[in-house]
Short mmCIF file of C-alpha atoms in Angstrom, two decimals:
data_model
loop_
_atom_site.label_atom_id
_atom_site.label_comp_id
_atom_site.label_asym_id
_atom_site.label_seq_id
_atom_site.Cartn_x
_atom_site.Cartn_y
_atom_site.Cartn_z
CA MET A 16 -4.81 31.90 269.99
CA LYS A 17 -4.29 31.95 266.22
CA LYS A 18 -7.36 31.73 263.99
CA ILE A 19 -6.81 29.74 260.80
CA LEU A 20 -9.05 29.51 257.72
CA LEU A 21 -8.35 26.53 255.43
CA LEU A 22 -9.95 26.60 251.97
CA GLY A 23 -10.99 23.32 250.36
CA SER A 24 -13.14 20.22 250.65
CA GLY A 25 -11.11 17.21 249.54
CA GLY A 26 -8.72 14.61 250.87
CA ARG A 27 -5.85 17.07 250.64
CA GLU A 28 -7.63 19.55 252.91
CA TYR A 29 -8.69 16.83 255.38
CA THR A 30 -5.02 15.79 255.63
CA MET A 31 -3.92 19.41 256.08
CA ALA A 32 -6.55 19.93 258.79
CA TRP A 33 -5.44 16.74 260.57
CA LYS A 34 -1.80 17.85 260.39
CA ILE A 35 -2.69 21.37 261.62
CA SER A 36 -4.49 19.79 264.59
CA GLN A 37 -1.10 18.40 265.74
CA SER A 38 0.53 21.86 265.80
CA THR A 39 2.12 23.23 268.97
CA ILE A 40 0.63 26.62 268.02
CA THR A 41 -2.60 27.20 269.93
CA HIS A 42 -5.19 27.70 267.23
CA GLN A 43 -8.82 27.61 266.15
CA LEU A 44 -9.41 26.11 262.70
CA PHE A 45 -12.20 26.91 260.24
CA ILE A 46 -12.61 25.02 256.93
CA ALA A 47 -14.48 26.40 253.91
CA PRO A 48 -16.42 24.33 253.10
CA GLY A 49 -14.78 21.16 254.47
CA ASN A 50 -16.33 17.72 254.10
CA GLY A 51 -17.97 14.94 256.10
CA GLY A 52 -14.81 14.34 258.17
CA THR A 53 -13.09 17.71 258.64
CA HIS A 54 -15.39 18.71 261.51
CA ALA A 55 -13.14 16.51 263.68
CA PHE A 56 -10.44 19.19 263.46
CA GLY A 57 -12.36 22.46 263.21
CA THR A 58 -15.55 24.19 262.13
CA ASN A 59 -16.92 23.62 258.63
CA LEU A 60 -18.29 26.81 257.06
CA PRO A 61 -21.36 27.13 254.80
CA PHE A 62 -19.58 28.67 251.80
CA GLY A 63 -17.21 27.41 249.14
CA TYR A 64 -13.57 28.10 248.39
CA ASN A 65 -14.46 30.18 245.30
CA ASP A 66 -16.83 32.48 247.22
CA PHE A 67 -14.27 35.25 247.65
CA ASP A 68 -16.66 37.78 249.19
CA SER A 69 -17.72 35.33 251.92
CA ILE A 70 -14.11 34.30 252.55
CA ILE A 71 -12.95 37.90 252.96
CA GLY A 72 -16.00 38.88 255.00
CA PHE A 73 -15.48 35.94 257.37
CA ALA A 74 -11.73 36.59 257.65
CA ARG A 75 -12.37 40.22 258.58
CA LYS A 76 -15.21 39.52 260.99
CA HIS A 77 -13.32 36.79 262.86
CA SER A 78 -9.85 38.38 262.70
CA ILE A 79 -8.35 35.40 260.86
CA ASP A 80 -4.56 35.27 261.32
CA LEU A 81 -3.81 33.04 258.32
CA VAL A 82 -5.69 31.73 255.29
CA ILE A 83 -4.30 28.52 253.75
CA ALA A 84 -5.52 27.81 250.21
CA GLY A 85 -5.68 24.09 249.40
CA PRO A 86 -7.03 23.76 245.82
CA GLU A 87 -5.70 25.30 242.62
CA GLU A 88 -8.91 26.92 241.37
CA PRO A 89 -9.19 29.79 243.91
CA LEU A 90 -5.44 30.44 243.56
CA VAL A 91 -5.65 30.70 239.75
CA ASN A 92 -8.75 32.89 240.21
CA GLY A 93 -6.79 35.28 242.46
CA ILE A 94 -7.82 34.58 246.06
CA ALA A 95 -4.29 35.31 247.33
CA ASP A 96 -4.31 38.68 245.55
CA ARG A 97 -7.69 39.62 247.07
CA LEU A 98 -6.67 38.58 250.57
CA SER A 99 -3.32 40.38 250.38
CA THR A 100 -5.07 43.57 249.22
CA GLU A 101 -7.27 43.31 252.32
CA GLY A 102 -4.17 42.92 254.52
CA ILE A 103 -5.01 39.27 255.35
CA LEU A 104 -2.05 36.88 255.59
CA VAL A 105 -2.27 34.04 253.07
CA CYS A 106 -0.29 30.87 252.33
CA GLY A 107 -0.71 30.43 248.60
CA PRO A 108 0.64 32.11 245.45
CA VAL A 109 -0.85 35.13 243.70
CA ALA A 110 -2.68 34.56 240.39
CA GLN A 111 0.33 35.53 238.26
CA ALA A 112 2.41 32.83 240.00
CA ALA A 113 -0.44 30.30 239.90
CA MET A 114 -0.33 30.55 236.09
CA LEU A 115 2.36 27.86 236.36
CA GLU A 116 -0.61 25.54 236.80
CA GLY A 117 -3.38 27.66 235.33
CA SER A 118 -1.91 27.59 231.82
CA LYS A 119 0.12 24.68 230.51
CA SER A 120 1.40 26.77 227.59
CA PHE A 121 2.59 29.49 230.02
CA ALA A 122 4.33 26.80 232.09
CA LYS A 123 5.99 25.19 229.05
CA ASP A 124 7.21 28.57 227.79
CA PHE A 125 8.59 29.28 231.27
CA MET A 126 10.40 25.92 231.37
CA GLN A 127 11.88 26.50 227.94
CA ALA A 128 13.07 30.01 228.84
CA MET A 129 14.78 28.74 231.99
CA GLY A 130 16.40 25.74 230.30
CA ILE A 131 14.41 23.28 232.42
CA PRO A 132 14.37 19.82 230.78
CA THR A 133 10.89 19.04 229.43
CA ALA A 134 9.22 17.36 226.45
CA ALA A 135 9.18 19.18 223.09
CA TYR A 136 5.80 20.83 222.52
CA ARG A 137 3.62 23.32 220.67
CA ALA A 138 0.37 25.02 221.70
CA PHE A 139 -2.64 25.55 219.41
CA GLU A 140 -6.04 27.27 219.47
CA SER A 141 -9.14 26.26 217.46
CA ARG A 142 -8.30 28.67 214.61
CA GLN A 143 -5.00 26.75 214.24
CA ILE A 144 -6.65 23.32 213.95
CA ASP A 145 -5.05 22.56 210.57
CA GLU A 146 -1.61 23.53 211.89
CA ALA A 147 -2.17 21.33 214.95
CA ARG A 148 -3.12 18.34 212.78
CA GLN A 149 0.01 18.88 210.68
CA PHE A 150 2.15 19.02 213.84
CA LEU A 151 0.77 15.62 214.90
CA HIS A 152 2.12 14.20 211.64
CA THR A 153 5.65 15.28 212.61
CA LEU A 154 5.55 13.24 215.85
CA THR A 155 5.81 9.51 216.43
CA PRO A 156 3.21 7.75 218.62
CA PRO A 157 2.13 7.81 221.37
CA TYR A 158 0.87 11.41 221.37
CA VAL A 159 0.25 13.58 224.44
CA LEU A 160 -2.56 16.17 224.29
CA LYS A 161 -3.21 18.51 227.20
CA ALA A 162 -5.99 21.00 227.83
CA ASP A 163 -4.24 24.29 228.57
CA GLY A 164 -6.36 25.25 231.58
CA LEU A 165 -7.59 23.58 234.77
CA ALA A 166 -9.41 20.28 234.17
CA ALA A 167 -9.36 18.67 237.64
CA GLY A 168 -6.49 16.37 236.71
CA LYS A 169 -8.41 14.89 233.76
CA GLY A 170 -7.21 17.17 230.93
CA VAL A 171 -4.32 14.99 229.73
CA VAL A 172 -4.99 12.39 227.03
CA ILE A 173 -2.38 9.93 225.74
CA CYS A 174 -3.24 8.63 222.25
CA HIS A 175 -1.61 5.60 220.68
CA THR A 176 -2.54 6.16 217.03
CA LEU A 177 -2.59 9.21 214.77
CA THR A 178 -6.33 8.74 214.14
CA GLU A 179 -7.04 8.68 217.87
CA ALA A 180 -4.86 11.77 218.38
CA THR A 181 -6.61 13.67 215.57
CA ASP A 182 -10.07 12.74 216.90
CA THR A 183 -9.05 13.79 220.44
CA LEU A 184 -7.65 17.07 219.14
CA ASP A 185 -10.93 17.80 217.34
CA ALA A 186 -12.94 16.90 220.45
CA MET A 187 -10.84 19.23 222.60
CA LEU A 188 -10.50 22.22 220.26
CA LEU A 189 -13.74 22.03 218.25
CA GLY A 190 -16.03 19.97 220.49
CA GLU A 191 -14.96 21.80 223.68
CA GLN A 192 -14.58 18.49 225.53
CA PHE A 193 -12.91 20.29 228.45
CA GLY A 194 -14.83 23.57 228.09
CA GLN A 195 -12.88 26.76 228.67
CA ALA A 196 -9.84 24.74 229.83
CA GLY A 197 -9.45 23.22 226.38
CA ARG A 198 -9.72 26.38 224.27
CA ARG A 199 -5.98 25.95 223.79
CA VAL A 200 -4.29 22.55 223.54
CA VAL A 201 -0.66 21.70 224.17
CA ILE A 202 0.68 18.83 222.05
CA GLU A 203 3.83 17.21 223.46
CA GLU A 204 6.25 14.50 222.51
CA PHE A 205 5.79 11.36 224.61
CA LEU A 206 8.52 10.67 227.15
CA SER A 207 9.06 7.05 228.17
CA GLY A 208 10.02 6.61 231.81
CA ILE A 209 8.60 6.46 235.31
CA GLU A 210 6.73 9.37 236.86
CA PHE A 211 7.12 10.81 240.36
CA SER A 212 6.29 14.00 242.22
CA VAL A 213 8.46 16.41 244.20
CA PHE A 214 7.14 19.21 246.42
CA ILE A 215 8.55 22.36 247.97
CA ALA A 216 7.28 24.96 250.38
CA THR A 217 8.68 28.34 249.35
CA ASP A 218 8.57 31.99 250.36
CA GLY A 219 10.08 32.98 247.02
CA ALA A 220 13.62 33.35 248.37
CA HIS A 221 14.13 29.98 250.08
CA TYR A 222 12.47 26.58 249.98
CA VAL A 223 11.89 23.49 252.08
CA LEU A 224 12.04 20.21 250.14
CA LEU A 225 9.13 18.03 251.32
CA PRO A 226 8.90 14.22 251.08
CA GLU A 227 8.47 12.99 247.50
CA ALA A 228 5.68 10.73 246.23
CA LYS A 229 4.48 8.66 243.32
CA ASP A 230 0.80 8.73 242.43
CA TYR A 231 -1.35 6.54 240.18
CA LYS A 232 -3.59 8.56 237.86
CA ARG A 233 -5.29 5.94 235.67
CA ILE A 234 -8.62 4.50 236.76
CA GLY A 235 -7.76 0.91 235.83
CA GLU A 236 -5.31 -1.59 237.25
CA GLY A 237 -2.04 -1.87 235.36
CA ASP A 238 -2.30 1.87 234.64
CA THR A 239 -5.11 1.49 232.10
CA GLY A 240 -8.13 3.61 231.25
CA PRO A 241 -8.65 7.38 231.52
CA ASN A 242 -6.82 9.72 233.86
CA THR A 243 -8.41 10.60 237.18
CA GLY A 244 -7.52 13.04 239.94
CA GLY A 245 -5.45 10.17 241.38
CA MET A 246 -6.23 6.64 242.61
CA GLY A 247 -3.48 6.25 245.21
CA ALA A 248 0.08 7.19 246.10
CA ILE A 249 3.22 6.01 247.88
CA SER A 250 6.10 7.77 249.65
CA PRO A 251 9.08 7.59 249.67
CA VAL A 252 9.84 6.78 246.01
CA PRO A 253 12.34 3.88 245.93
CA PHE A 254 14.31 5.14 242.89
CA PHE A 255 14.57 8.76 244.13
CA ASN A 256 18.22 8.42 245.14
CA GLU A 257 20.76 11.14 245.99
CA SER A 258 21.88 11.49 242.37
CA LEU A 259 18.34 12.02 241.08
CA ARG A 260 17.52 14.34 244.01
CA HIS A 261 20.56 16.51 243.19
CA LYS A 262 19.56 16.71 239.50
CA VAL A 263 15.99 17.69 240.39
CA ILE A 264 17.20 20.45 242.74
CA THR A 265 19.82 21.93 240.43
CA ARG A 266 18.07 21.49 237.06
CA ILE A 267 14.42 22.04 238.01
CA ILE A 268 13.69 23.48 241.47
CA GLU A 269 16.38 26.18 241.63
CA PRO A 270 15.87 27.38 238.01
CA THR A 271 12.11 27.60 238.68
CA LEU A 272 12.60 29.90 241.67
CA GLN A 273 15.25 31.87 239.77
CA GLY A 274 12.82 32.35 236.86
CA LEU A 275 10.08 33.61 239.17
CA ARG A 276 12.47 36.09 240.79
CA GLN A 277 13.75 37.27 237.39
CA ARG A 278 10.17 38.00 236.34
CA GLN A 279 9.47 39.64 239.73
CA ILE A 280 6.63 37.19 240.34
CA PRO A 281 6.22 36.71 244.12
CA TYR A 282 5.60 33.12 245.18
CA ARG A 283 4.58 32.19 248.73
CA GLY A 284 3.10 28.74 248.86
CA PHE A 285 3.68 25.19 247.67
CA ILE A 286 4.95 24.04 244.29
CA PHE A 287 4.33 20.54 242.98
CA PHE A 288 6.75 19.32 240.31
CA GLY A 289 5.29 16.51 238.19
CA LEU A 290 8.39 14.71 236.94
CA ILE A 291 9.42 11.76 234.83
CA SER A 292 12.72 9.89 235.11
CA VAL A 293 13.98 8.93 231.65
CA ALA A 294 16.97 6.61 232.12
CA GLY A 295 17.81 8.39 235.37
CA GLU A 296 17.44 11.91 233.92
CA PRO A 297 14.59 14.06 235.32
CA TYR A 298 12.22 15.90 232.96
CA LEU A 299 9.48 18.25 234.15
CA ILE A 300 6.00 17.33 232.93
CA GLU A 301 3.99 19.97 234.78
CA TYR A 302 3.75 22.36 237.70
CA ASN A 303 0.96 22.55 240.24
CA CYS A 304 0.63 25.70 242.36
CA ARG A 305 -0.37 23.71 245.46
CA LEU A 306 0.12 20.33 247.10
CA GLY A 307 -1.06 17.33 245.10
CA ASP A 308 -4.03 15.11 245.85
CA PRO A 309 -3.67 12.18 246.69
CA GLU A 310 0.05 12.84 247.25
CA THR A 311 -0.70 15.07 250.26
CA GLU A 312 -2.24 12.02 251.90
CA VAL A 313 1.19 10.33 251.97
CA ILE A 314 3.66 13.23 252.26
CA LEU A 315 2.08 15.06 255.21
CA PRO A 316 1.75 11.94 257.39
CA ARG A 317 5.52 11.45 256.86
CA LEU A 318 6.36 15.11 257.62
CA ASP A 319 8.07 15.34 260.99
CA GLU A 320 7.59 19.09 261.39
CA ASP A 321 4.91 21.52 262.54
CA PHE A 322 2.89 22.05 259.37
CA LEU A 323 1.07 25.11 260.67
CA GLN A 324 4.36 26.79 261.61
CA LEU A 325 5.63 26.01 258.10
CA CYS A 326 2.56 27.71 256.58
CA PHE A 327 3.12 30.82 258.75
CA ASP A 328 6.80 30.93 257.74
CA ILE A 329 5.87 30.71 254.05
CA ALA A 330 3.27 33.47 254.30
CA ASN A 331 5.55 35.74 256.35
CA GLY A 332 8.58 35.17 254.11
CA GLN A 333 10.51 33.70 257.02
CA LEU A 334 11.79 30.30 255.84
CA GLY A 335 15.29 31.68 256.42
CA SER A 336 17.26 29.16 254.38
CA SER A 337 16.74 26.33 251.92
CA ARG A 338 16.72 22.85 253.44
CA THR A 339 15.19 19.39 253.34
CA ALA A 340 12.21 18.85 255.63
CA LEU A 341 12.43 16.43 258.53
CA ALA A 342 10.52 13.25 257.70
CA THR A 343 9.87 9.88 259.28
CA ALA A 344 11.76 6.89 257.86
CA GLN A 345 8.44 5.02 257.68
CA ALA A 346 6.81 4.49 254.31
CA ALA A 347 3.28 5.70 253.58
CA ALA A 348 0.73 4.30 251.13
CA THR A 349 -2.72 5.62 250.32
CA VAL A 350 -5.46 3.94 248.31
CA MET A 351 -8.40 5.96 246.97
CA VAL A 352 -11.87 4.49 247.29
CA VAL A 353 -14.07 6.00 244.59
CA SER A 354 -17.60 6.01 243.21
CA GLY A 355 -18.42 3.49 240.49
CA GLY A 356 -18.37 5.24 237.12
CA TYR A 357 -15.72 7.79 238.15
CA PRO A 358 -14.07 9.69 236.41
CA SER A 359 -17.10 10.00 234.09
CA THR A 360 -20.67 9.83 235.43
CA TYR A 361 -21.41 8.50 238.92
CA GLN A 362 -24.14 8.67 241.54
CA ARG A 363 -24.00 10.45 244.90
CA GLY A 364 -25.75 10.08 248.22
CA PHE A 365 -24.95 6.46 249.15
CA PRO A 366 -24.53 5.77 252.91
CA ILE A 367 -20.98 4.88 253.95
CA THR A 368 -20.08 2.30 256.59
CA LEU A 369 -16.65 2.65 258.22
CA PRO A 370 -14.77 0.15 260.42
CA ASP A 371 -15.16 0.57 264.21
CA THR A 372 -11.43 0.32 264.84
CA LEU A 373 -8.32 0.98 262.77
CA PRO A 374 -4.83 -0.51 262.85
CA ARG A 375 -2.23 1.71 264.48
CA ASP A 376 -0.84 4.24 261.96
CA THR A 377 -3.77 3.77 259.56
CA HIS A 378 -6.00 6.76 258.80
CA ILE A 379 -9.26 7.07 256.87
CA ILE A 380 -9.10 10.41 255.08
CA HIS A 381 -12.35 11.94 253.91
CA ALA A 382 -12.50 13.37 250.38
CA GLY A 383 -15.95 13.30 248.73
CA THR A 384 -18.08 12.78 251.81
CA ASN A 385 -21.02 14.62 253.33
CA ARG A 386 -22.43 14.34 256.85
CA GLN A 387 -25.98 15.16 257.92
CA ALA A 388 -26.71 14.38 261.56
CA ASN A 389 -24.91 11.04 262.00
CA LEU A 390 -25.33 9.83 258.42
CA LEU A 391 -22.17 9.84 256.31
CA THR A 392 -22.81 9.71 252.55
CA THR A 393 -20.89 9.87 249.27
CA SER A 394 -20.80 13.31 247.62
CA GLY A 395 -18.16 13.09 244.87
CA GLY A 396 -16.01 10.89 242.68
CA ARG A 397 -13.16 10.16 245.06
CA ILE A 398 -14.77 9.33 248.41
CA LEU A 399 -12.09 8.21 250.89
CA ALA A 400 -8.34 7.72 250.99
CA VAL A 401 -6.96 5.05 253.29
CA THR A 402 -3.40 5.89 254.33
CA SER A 403 -1.11 3.67 256.36
CA LEU A 404 2.43 4.08 257.71
CA ALA A 405 4.72 1.07 258.07
CA PRO A 406 8.42 0.14 257.84
CA ASP A 407 8.11 -0.40 254.06
CA ILE A 408 5.68 0.19 251.18
CA ARG A 409 4.50 -3.43 251.03
CA GLN A 410 3.43 -3.45 254.70
CA ALA A 411 1.83 0.00 254.39
CA LEU A 412 -0.23 -1.18 251.42
CA GLN A 413 -1.27 -4.36 253.23
CA LEU A 414 -2.60 -2.26 256.14
CA SER A 415 -4.53 0.06 253.81
CA TYR A 416 -6.05 -2.79 251.79
CA SER A 417 -7.05 -4.77 254.89
CA THR A 418 -8.82 -1.65 256.20
CA ILE A 419 -10.67 -1.09 252.91
CA GLU A 420 -12.21 -4.57 253.28
CA HIS A 421 -14.24 -3.14 256.17
CA ILE A 422 -15.50 -0.07 254.27
CA THR A 423 -18.76 -0.31 252.34
CA PHE A 424 -20.93 1.88 250.14
CA GLU A 425 -22.90 1.13 246.98
CA GLN A 426 -20.92 1.03 243.70
CA MET A 427 -17.58 1.30 245.56
CA TYR A 428 -14.39 0.83 243.52
CA TYR A 429 -10.64 0.97 244.15
CA ARG A 430 -7.43 -0.14 242.46
CA ARG A 431 -5.84 -3.22 243.98
CA ASP A 432 -2.39 -2.64 242.48
CA ILE A 433 -1.13 0.65 243.93
CA GLY A 434 2.67 0.51 244.22
CA TYR A 435 2.83 -2.54 241.97
CA GLU A 436 6.22 -1.66 240.40
CA PHE A 437 7.93 -1.81 243.80
CA LEU A 438 6.47 -5.06 245.13
#
């Protein structure tokens, strides 16, 4: 029996745990720390995913065969390096490789060096505030400002006037709006197009192309308001045709892996490519060094392969060849149910009522939930994701929305227009 330790506590990790539970590999799953729903698939542990000493101590004591890192923070902080040094097998990139997400300026420099199409940009620190303001004057609105470091998906601000951009720049660089993450700010030209996300599993030499997705980051309907960690997602993406797929592979995925190999940076894990299609031409907006959230909630339910075996093959460097993953023809749609006030201030601890029965191929995925005895309560900003599979996106969304009507907790909010461009 294989012993697996999954790090994380959100909807992504719930989905991974659920998918691992379907593996043909006999296993025992532990989740650190997990959430109010992950106990259905394994044992939740009383320490967090950034508690490296507890993770390593547990892995040693229980002879863990594989650690799978879900979130970006422990990867950027070096959990894969620590585990590898201890001789513990890990699915997730080392800190040097995770810099693709950990530093937006590092990622943009990497893209530029490898000739990967991306928006024009410059990076600035607080001592360069006057230079940064001058650079804004050379651009035409809207303006894109990004905190260089990790900001839980909320570090990107799109400004529509020069005054707004200058005020935002001051807030980020001088007011430390995003703390340490915003000590450096990347200013980019605005690209007009439609965004989508592509994912690979890689052992550094070969890759498996996973199902693609489109997520919805803004809090408000019609893509208005501030960015969040994601309010919903769909898969497949209707405009991701063979031509666009080929361009993404040859212009973005393959040069990325080539660049990592050239720099002798080992990469064993998942890479998320945040892309935008500008008149049918793909540009890379950002990298993530892990699977996306809430995209995981639609791509893994469509994956028609043994996810645990895939994680072992990544960690062992045994993918063998590059290929496209097997996936169901069904469409998947997920809608995030969040706390009122998110992504700014919100309250926790409200009891959650779930429906007694679910439609076939509909799943309630726990994200920010906590369970004490039999009481399920809210414990974060994004509380639940409701994912449904159906013959097309419209039907999948209808199933998810009809299920949400039977979920209740105080101050509950969700977007009612996920997938709107394709309906």
